[in-house]
Amino acid sequence: MSVRQSLLAILAQGACYGYQLRAELERRSGTDWSVNVGQIYNTLDRLERDGLVVKGAVDAQGHVYYAATEAGVASASGWLLRPLPAASGSRDEIATKIALAATLPGVDAYAAARAERDAAADRLAHARAAAIEEHDLARSIAHEARLAGAEAQVRWLERVLERLAATPEESRVQPISPSRPRRGRPARIA
């Protein structure tokens, strides 16, 4: 999630100070996702540098309020209406671990995948059991996303288990490749 654009979207609604923005972001995201307040202030500095926010009044407690400029409001509106690109090239640690296990000799890749499936099934059960109040739209949206993600992960891991069960170890294990990369750590000269 873009902290930068999220802050702009909130500031497009009205002026806020840093800790207030942090609380608004947590409340409006519907998740337990927490942003370090230092990141909030660093982002505000960059947004100000880029002409997307301006510093405003300071209240009696010393809170500096920031407000979105016209360019900031336009940027936030564009971001909210534009679909986000699908994550590409991002590393899925579970897929990487199981794929690696499947290619290593003597590793029970099926057991590794089954452990991940069982953990995903537990997450799914917890997500299904979670009580989310319908009137809390932000939390309901985030909850539905977690639920859908857990369901998809369980389905994918079931498919992985089927593939591993159908593929004998001798046909999936890979030896160390004989090809040598051109670069590496130089040899030590004694």
PDB file of C-alpha atoms in Angstrom:
ATOM      1  CA  MET A   1       0.000   0.000   0.000  1.00  0.00           C
ATOM      2  CA  SER A   2       1.266   3.453  -0.833  1.00  0.00           C
ATOM      3  CA  VAL A   3       1.706   5.450   2.350  1.00  0.00           C
ATOM      4  CA  ARG A   4       2.286   8.542   0.239  1.00  0.00           C
ATOM      5  CA  GLN A   5      -0.965   8.288  -1.675  1.00  0.00           C
ATOM      6  CA  SER A   6      -2.918   7.152   1.378  1.00  0.00           C
ATOM      7  CA  LEU A   7      -1.824  10.220   3.322  1.00  0.00           C
ATOM      8  CA  LEU A   8      -2.720  12.456   0.388  1.00  0.00           C
ATOM      9  CA  ALA A   9      -6.169  10.884   0.148  1.00  0.00           C
ATOM     10  CA  ILE A  10      -6.799  11.583   3.836  1.00  0.00           C
ATOM     11  CA  LEU A  11      -5.418  15.122   3.598  1.00  0.00           C
ATOM     12  CA  ALA A  12      -7.715  15.767   0.634  1.00  0.00           C
ATOM     13  CA  GLN A  13     -10.548  15.514   3.194  1.00  0.00           C
ATOM     14  CA  GLY A  14      -9.045  18.058   5.578  1.00  0.00           C
ATOM     15  CA  ALA A  15      -5.912  19.219   7.365  1.00  0.00           C
ATOM     16  CA  CYS A  16      -4.285  16.844   9.871  1.00  0.00           C
ATOM     17  CA  TYR A  17      -1.103  16.588  11.900  1.00  0.00           C
ATOM     18  CA  GLY A  18       1.258  13.587  11.764  1.00  0.00           C
ATOM     19  CA  TYR A  19      -0.032  11.444  14.643  1.00  0.00           C
ATOM     20  CA  GLN A  20      -3.590  12.216  13.568  1.00  0.00           C
ATOM     21  CA  LEU A  21      -2.754  10.981  10.055  1.00  0.00           C
ATOM     22  CA  ARG A  22      -1.295   7.797  11.512  1.00  0.00           C
ATOM     23  CA  ALA A  23      -4.492   7.149  13.500  1.00  0.00           C
ATOM     24  CA  GLU A  24      -6.680   7.947  10.476  1.00  0.00           C
ATOM     25  CA  LEU A  25      -4.658   5.629   8.257  1.00  0.00           C
ATOM     26  CA  GLU A  26      -4.972   2.764  10.749  1.00  0.00           C
ATOM     27  CA  ARG A  27      -8.694   3.397  11.237  1.00  0.00           C
ATOM     28  CA  ARG A  28      -9.498   3.754   7.548  1.00  0.00           C
ATOM     29  CA  SER A  29      -7.365   0.873   6.251  1.00  0.00           C
ATOM     30  CA  GLY A  30      -9.397  -1.661   8.220  1.00  0.00           C
ATOM     31  CA  THR A  31      -6.286  -3.613   9.119  1.00  0.00           C
ATOM     32  CA  ASP A  32      -3.802  -3.823  11.947  1.00  0.00           C
ATOM     33  CA  TRP A  33      -1.223  -2.329   9.606  1.00  0.00           C
ATOM     34  CA  SER A  34       0.713   0.299  11.515  1.00  0.00           C
ATOM     35  CA  VAL A  35       2.998   2.887  10.017  1.00  0.00           C
ATOM     36  CA  ASN A  36       5.882   4.294  12.017  1.00  0.00           C
ATOM     37  CA  VAL A  37       5.144   7.933  12.780  1.00  0.00           C
ATOM     38  CA  GLY A  38       8.661   8.791  11.586  1.00  0.00           C
ATOM     39  CA  GLN A  39       7.684   7.443   8.163  1.00  0.00           C
ATOM     40  CA  ILE A  40       4.573   9.631   8.267  1.00  0.00           C
ATOM     41  CA  TYR A  41       6.629  12.772   8.902  1.00  0.00           C
ATOM     42  CA  ASN A  42       9.281  11.823   6.318  1.00  0.00           C
ATOM     43  CA  THR A  43       6.512  11.271   3.776  1.00  0.00           C
ATOM     44  CA  LEU A  44       4.927  14.621   4.674  1.00  0.00           C
ATOM     45  CA  ASP A  45       8.309  16.323   4.123  1.00  0.00           C
ATOM     46  CA  ARG A  46       8.587  14.743   0.659  1.00  0.00           C
ATOM     47  CA  LEU A  47       4.975  15.610  -0.185  1.00  0.00           C
ATOM     48  CA  GLU A  48       5.672  19.213   0.826  1.00  0.00           C
ATOM     49  CA  ARG A  49       8.864  19.253  -1.242  1.00  0.00           C
ATOM     50  CA  ASP A  50       6.864  17.970  -4.229  1.00  0.00           C
ATOM     51  CA  GLY A  51       4.195  20.651  -3.817  1.00  0.00           C
ATOM     52  CA  LEU A  52       1.440  18.203  -2.914  1.00  0.00           C
ATOM     53  CA  VAL A  53       0.916  19.395   0.683  1.00  0.00           C
ATOM     54  CA  VAL A  54       1.551  22.607   2.580  1.00  0.00           C
ATOM     55  CA  LYS A  55       2.251  23.175   6.247  1.00  0.00           C
ATOM     56  CA  GLY A  56      -0.494  25.100   7.925  1.00  0.00           C
ATOM     57  CA  ALA A  57      -1.352  26.315  11.359  1.00  0.00           C
ATOM     58  CA  VAL A  58       0.219  25.114  14.587  1.00  0.00           C
ATOM     59  CA  ASP A  59      -2.256  24.477  17.404  1.00  0.00           C
ATOM     60  CA  ALA A  60      -1.798  25.206  21.118  1.00  0.00           C
ATOM     61  CA  GLN A  61      -0.274  21.741  21.667  1.00  0.00           C
ATOM     62  CA  GLY A  62       2.353  22.349  18.952  1.00  0.00           C
ATOM     63  CA  HIS A  63       0.761  20.098  16.300  1.00  0.00           C
ATOM     64  CA  VAL A  64       1.680  21.213  12.801  1.00  0.00           C
ATOM     65  CA  TYR A  65      -1.239  20.716  10.441  1.00  0.00           C
ATOM     66  CA  TYR A  66      -0.713  19.725   6.824  1.00  0.00           C
ATOM     67  CA  ALA A  67      -3.207  20.243   4.006  1.00  0.00           C
ATOM     68  CA  ALA A  68      -3.306  18.883   0.475  1.00  0.00           C
ATOM     69  CA  THR A  69      -2.725  21.349  -2.349  1.00  0.00           C
ATOM     70  CA  GLU A  70      -4.831  21.239  -5.518  1.00  0.00           C
ATOM     71  CA  ALA A  71      -2.102  19.097  -7.084  1.00  0.00           C
ATOM     72  CA  GLY A  72      -2.191  16.811  -4.027  1.00  0.00           C
ATOM     73  CA  VAL A  73      -5.964  16.406  -4.234  1.00  0.00           C
ATOM     74  CA  ALA A  74      -5.680  15.605  -7.957  1.00  0.00           C
ATOM     75  CA  SER A  75      -2.909  13.075  -7.287  1.00  0.00           C
ATOM     76  CA  ALA A  76      -4.932  11.349  -4.552  1.00  0.00           C
ATOM     77  CA  SER A  77      -8.075  11.274  -6.701  1.00  0.00           C
ATOM     78  CA  GLY A  78      -6.169   9.759  -9.614  1.00  0.00           C
ATOM     79  CA  TRP A  79      -4.595   7.119  -7.372  1.00  0.00           C
ATOM     80  CA  LEU A  80      -7.929   6.146  -5.837  1.00  0.00           C
ATOM     81  CA  LEU A  81      -9.560   5.677  -9.247  1.00  0.00           C
ATOM     82  CA  ARG A  82      -6.636   3.959 -10.994  1.00  0.00           C
ATOM     83  CA  PRO A  83      -6.298   0.197 -10.611  1.00  0.00           C
ATOM     84  CA  LEU A  84      -3.089  -0.842  -8.913  1.00  0.00           C
ATOM     85  CA  PRO A  85      -0.697  -2.949 -10.971  1.00  0.00           C
ATOM     86  CA  ALA A  86      -0.569  -6.622 -10.111  1.00  0.00           C
ATOM     87  CA  ALA A  87       2.456  -7.474  -8.041  1.00  0.00           C
ATOM     88  CA  SER A  88       5.108  -8.736 -10.391  1.00  0.00           C
ATOM     89  CA  GLY A  89       8.395 -10.211  -9.438  1.00  0.00           C
ATOM     90  CA  SER A  90       7.459 -10.121  -5.788  1.00  0.00           C
ATOM     91  CA  ARG A  91       8.811 -13.057  -3.872  1.00  0.00           C
ATOM     92  CA  ASP A  92       6.339 -15.504  -2.388  1.00  0.00           C
ATOM     93  CA  GLU A  93       8.297 -17.121   0.424  1.00  0.00           C
ATOM     94  CA  ILE A  94       6.015 -20.148   0.742  1.00  0.00           C
ATOM     95  CA  ALA A  95       6.156 -20.911  -2.990  1.00  0.00           C
ATOM     96  CA  THR A  96       9.923 -20.434  -2.980  1.00  0.00           C
ATOM     97  CA  LYS A  97      10.389 -22.711   0.034  1.00  0.00           C
ATOM     98  CA  ILE A  98       8.247 -25.509  -1.404  1.00  0.00           C
ATOM     99  CA  ALA A  99       9.801 -25.229  -4.883  1.00  0.00           C
ATOM    100  CA  LEU A 100      13.274 -25.392  -3.342  1.00  0.00           C
ATOM    101  CA  ALA A 101      12.313 -28.349  -1.146  1.00  0.00           C
ATOM    102  CA  ALA A 102      10.908 -30.181  -4.180  1.00  0.00           C
ATOM    103  CA  THR A 103      14.255 -29.985  -5.994  1.00  0.00           C
ATOM    104  CA  LEU A 104      16.532 -30.992  -3.092  1.00  0.00           C
ATOM    105  CA  PRO A 105      17.453 -34.644  -2.522  1.00  0.00           C
ATOM    106  CA  GLY A 106      16.363 -36.173   0.754  1.00  0.00           C
ATOM    107  CA  VAL A 107      13.903 -33.390   1.589  1.00  0.00           C
ATOM    108  CA  ASP A 108      10.292 -34.340   2.200  1.00  0.00           C
ATOM    109  CA  ALA A 109       8.724 -31.609   0.053  1.00  0.00           C
ATOM    110  CA  TYR A 110       5.287 -33.140   0.586  1.00  0.00           C
ATOM    111  CA  ALA A 111       5.643 -32.750   4.368  1.00  0.00           C
ATOM    112  CA  ALA A 112       6.826 -29.144   3.920  1.00  0.00           C
ATOM    113  CA  ALA A 113       3.847 -28.353   1.691  1.00  0.00           C
ATOM    114  CA  ARG A 114       1.448 -30.148   4.037  1.00  0.00           C
ATOM    115  CA  ALA A 115       2.715 -28.091   6.993  1.00  0.00           C
ATOM    116  CA  GLU A 116       2.124 -24.906   4.997  1.00  0.00           C
ATOM    117  CA  ARG A 117      -1.339 -26.110   3.963  1.00  0.00           C
ATOM    118  CA  ASP A 118      -2.220 -26.911   7.567  1.00  0.00           C
ATOM    119  CA  ALA A 119      -1.044 -23.473   8.703  1.00  0.00           C
ATOM    120  CA  ALA A 120      -3.046 -21.837   5.896  1.00  0.00           C
ATOM    121  CA  ALA A 121      -6.107 -23.878   6.886  1.00  0.00           C
ATOM    122  CA  ASP A 122      -5.684 -22.631  10.475  1.00  0.00           C
ATOM    123  CA  ARG A 123      -5.488 -19.026   9.225  1.00  0.00           C
ATOM    124  CA  LEU A 124      -8.607 -19.639   7.166  1.00  0.00           C
ATOM    125  CA  ALA A 125     -10.459 -21.067  10.175  1.00  0.00           C
ATOM    126  CA  HIS A 126      -9.452 -18.055  12.294  1.00  0.00           C
ATOM    127  CA  ALA A 127     -10.538 -15.674   9.538  1.00  0.00           C
ATOM    128  CA  ARG A 128     -13.892 -17.427   9.247  1.00  0.00           C
ATOM    129  CA  ALA A 129     -14.369 -17.323  13.021  1.00  0.00           C
ATOM    130  CA  ALA A 130     -13.443 -13.646  13.370  1.00  0.00           C
ATOM    131  CA  ALA A 131     -16.357 -11.473  14.369  1.00  0.00           C
ATOM    132  CA  ILE A 132     -16.385  -8.367  12.231  1.00  0.00           C
ATOM    133  CA  GLU A 133     -19.172  -5.904  12.759  1.00  0.00           C
ATOM    134  CA  GLU A 134     -20.912  -5.188   9.468  1.00  0.00           C
ATOM    135  CA  HIS A 135     -21.183  -1.462  10.212  1.00  0.00           C
ATOM    136  CA  ASP A 136     -17.373  -1.202  10.225  1.00  0.00           C
ATOM    137  CA  LEU A 137     -16.975  -1.105   6.459  1.00  0.00           C
ATOM    138  CA  ALA A 138     -13.185  -0.669   6.440  1.00  0.00           C
ATOM    139  CA  ARG A 139     -12.588  -3.689   8.686  1.00  0.00           C
ATOM    140  CA  SER A 140     -15.179  -5.728   6.752  1.00  0.00           C
ATOM    141  CA  ILE A 141     -13.381  -5.027   3.476  1.00  0.00           C
ATOM    142  CA  ALA A 142      -9.980  -5.936   4.947  1.00  0.00           C
ATOM    143  CA  HIS A 143     -11.476  -9.053   6.572  1.00  0.00           C
ATOM    144  CA  GLU A 144     -13.002 -10.220   3.276  1.00  0.00           C
ATOM    145  CA  ALA A 145      -9.606  -9.757   1.603  1.00  0.00           C
ATOM    146  CA  ARG A 146      -7.885 -11.871   4.293  1.00  0.00           C
ATOM    147  CA  LEU A 147     -10.589 -14.511   3.992  1.00  0.00           C
ATOM    148  CA  ALA A 148     -10.342 -14.666   0.194  1.00  0.00           C
ATOM    149  CA  GLY A 149      -6.545 -14.795   0.376  1.00  0.00           C
ATOM    150  CA  ALA A 150      -6.601 -17.624   2.908  1.00  0.00           C
ATOM    151  CA  GLU A 151      -9.124 -19.576   0.820  1.00  0.00           C
ATOM    152  CA  ALA A 152      -7.017 -19.127  -2.304  1.00  0.00           C
ATOM    153  CA  GLN A 153      -3.841 -20.156  -0.488  1.00  0.00           C
ATOM    154  CA  VAL A 154      -5.449 -23.345   0.842  1.00  0.00           C
ATOM    155  CA  ARG A 155      -6.699 -24.225  -2.673  1.00  0.00           C
ATOM    156  CA  TRP A 156      -3.260 -23.563  -4.161  1.00  0.00           C
ATOM    157  CA  LEU A 157      -1.500 -25.647  -1.499  1.00  0.00           C
ATOM    158  CA  GLU A 158      -3.952 -28.521  -2.084  1.00  0.00           C
ATOM    159  CA  ARG A 159      -2.964 -28.386  -5.772  1.00  0.00           C
ATOM    160  CA  VAL A 160       0.730 -28.347  -4.824  1.00  0.00           C
ATOM    161  CA  LEU A 161       0.209 -31.433  -2.648  1.00  0.00           C
ATOM    162  CA  GLU A 162      -1.514 -33.209  -5.547  1.00  0.00           C
ATOM    163  CA  ARG A 163       1.373 -32.366  -7.887  1.00  0.00           C
ATOM    164  CA  LEU A 164       4.008 -33.452  -5.383  1.00  0.00           C
ATOM    165  CA  ALA A 165       2.172 -36.730  -4.739  1.00  0.00           C
ATOM    166  CA  ALA A 166       2.028 -37.383  -8.484  1.00  0.00           C
ATOM    167  CA  THR A 167       5.695 -36.549  -9.123  1.00  0.00           C
ATOM    168  CA  PRO A 168       8.310 -39.079  -7.980  1.00  0.00           C
ATOM    169  CA  GLU A 169      11.303 -37.623  -6.144  1.00  0.00           C
ATOM    170  CA  GLU A 170      13.771 -38.905  -8.718  1.00  0.00           C
ATOM    171  CA  SER A 171      12.092 -36.882 -11.475  1.00  0.00           C
ATOM    172  CA  ARG A 172      12.007 -33.602  -9.527  1.00  0.00           C
ATOM    173  CA  VAL A 173      15.338 -33.576  -7.670  1.00  0.00           C
ATOM    174  CA  GLN A 174      17.960 -31.445  -9.395  1.00  0.00           C
ATOM    175  CA  PRO A 175      21.705 -31.725  -8.920  1.00  0.00           C
ATOM    176  CA  ILE A 176      23.884 -28.638  -8.644  1.00  0.00           C
ATOM    177  CA  SER A 177      24.174 -27.193 -12.134  1.00  0.00           C
ATOM    178  CA  PRO A 178      27.531 -27.714 -13.869  1.00  0.00           C
ATOM    179  CA  SER A 179      27.345 -24.245 -15.456  1.00  0.00           C
ATOM    180  CA  ARG A 180      29.398 -21.682 -13.599  1.00  0.00           C
ATOM    181  CA  PRO A 181      28.481 -18.017 -13.350  1.00  0.00           C
ATOM    182  CA  ARG A 182      31.056 -15.676 -14.827  1.00  0.00           C
ATOM    183  CA  ARG A 183      31.331 -13.564 -11.696  1.00  0.00           C
ATOM    184  CA  GLY A 184      31.821 -14.476  -8.087  1.00  0.00           C
ATOM    185  CA  ARG A 185      34.066 -13.937  -5.151  1.00  0.00           C
ATOM    186  CA  PRO A 186      37.643 -13.701  -6.370  1.00  0.00           C
ATOM    187  CA  ALA A 187      40.064 -16.379  -5.259  1.00  0.00           C
ATOM    188  CA  ARG A 188      42.319 -15.516  -2.365  1.00  0.00           C
ATOM    189  CA  ILE A 189      45.953 -15.164  -3.179  1.00  0.00           C
ATOM    190  CA  ALA A 190      48.161 -16.502  -0.398  1.00  0.00           C
TER     191      ALA A 190
END
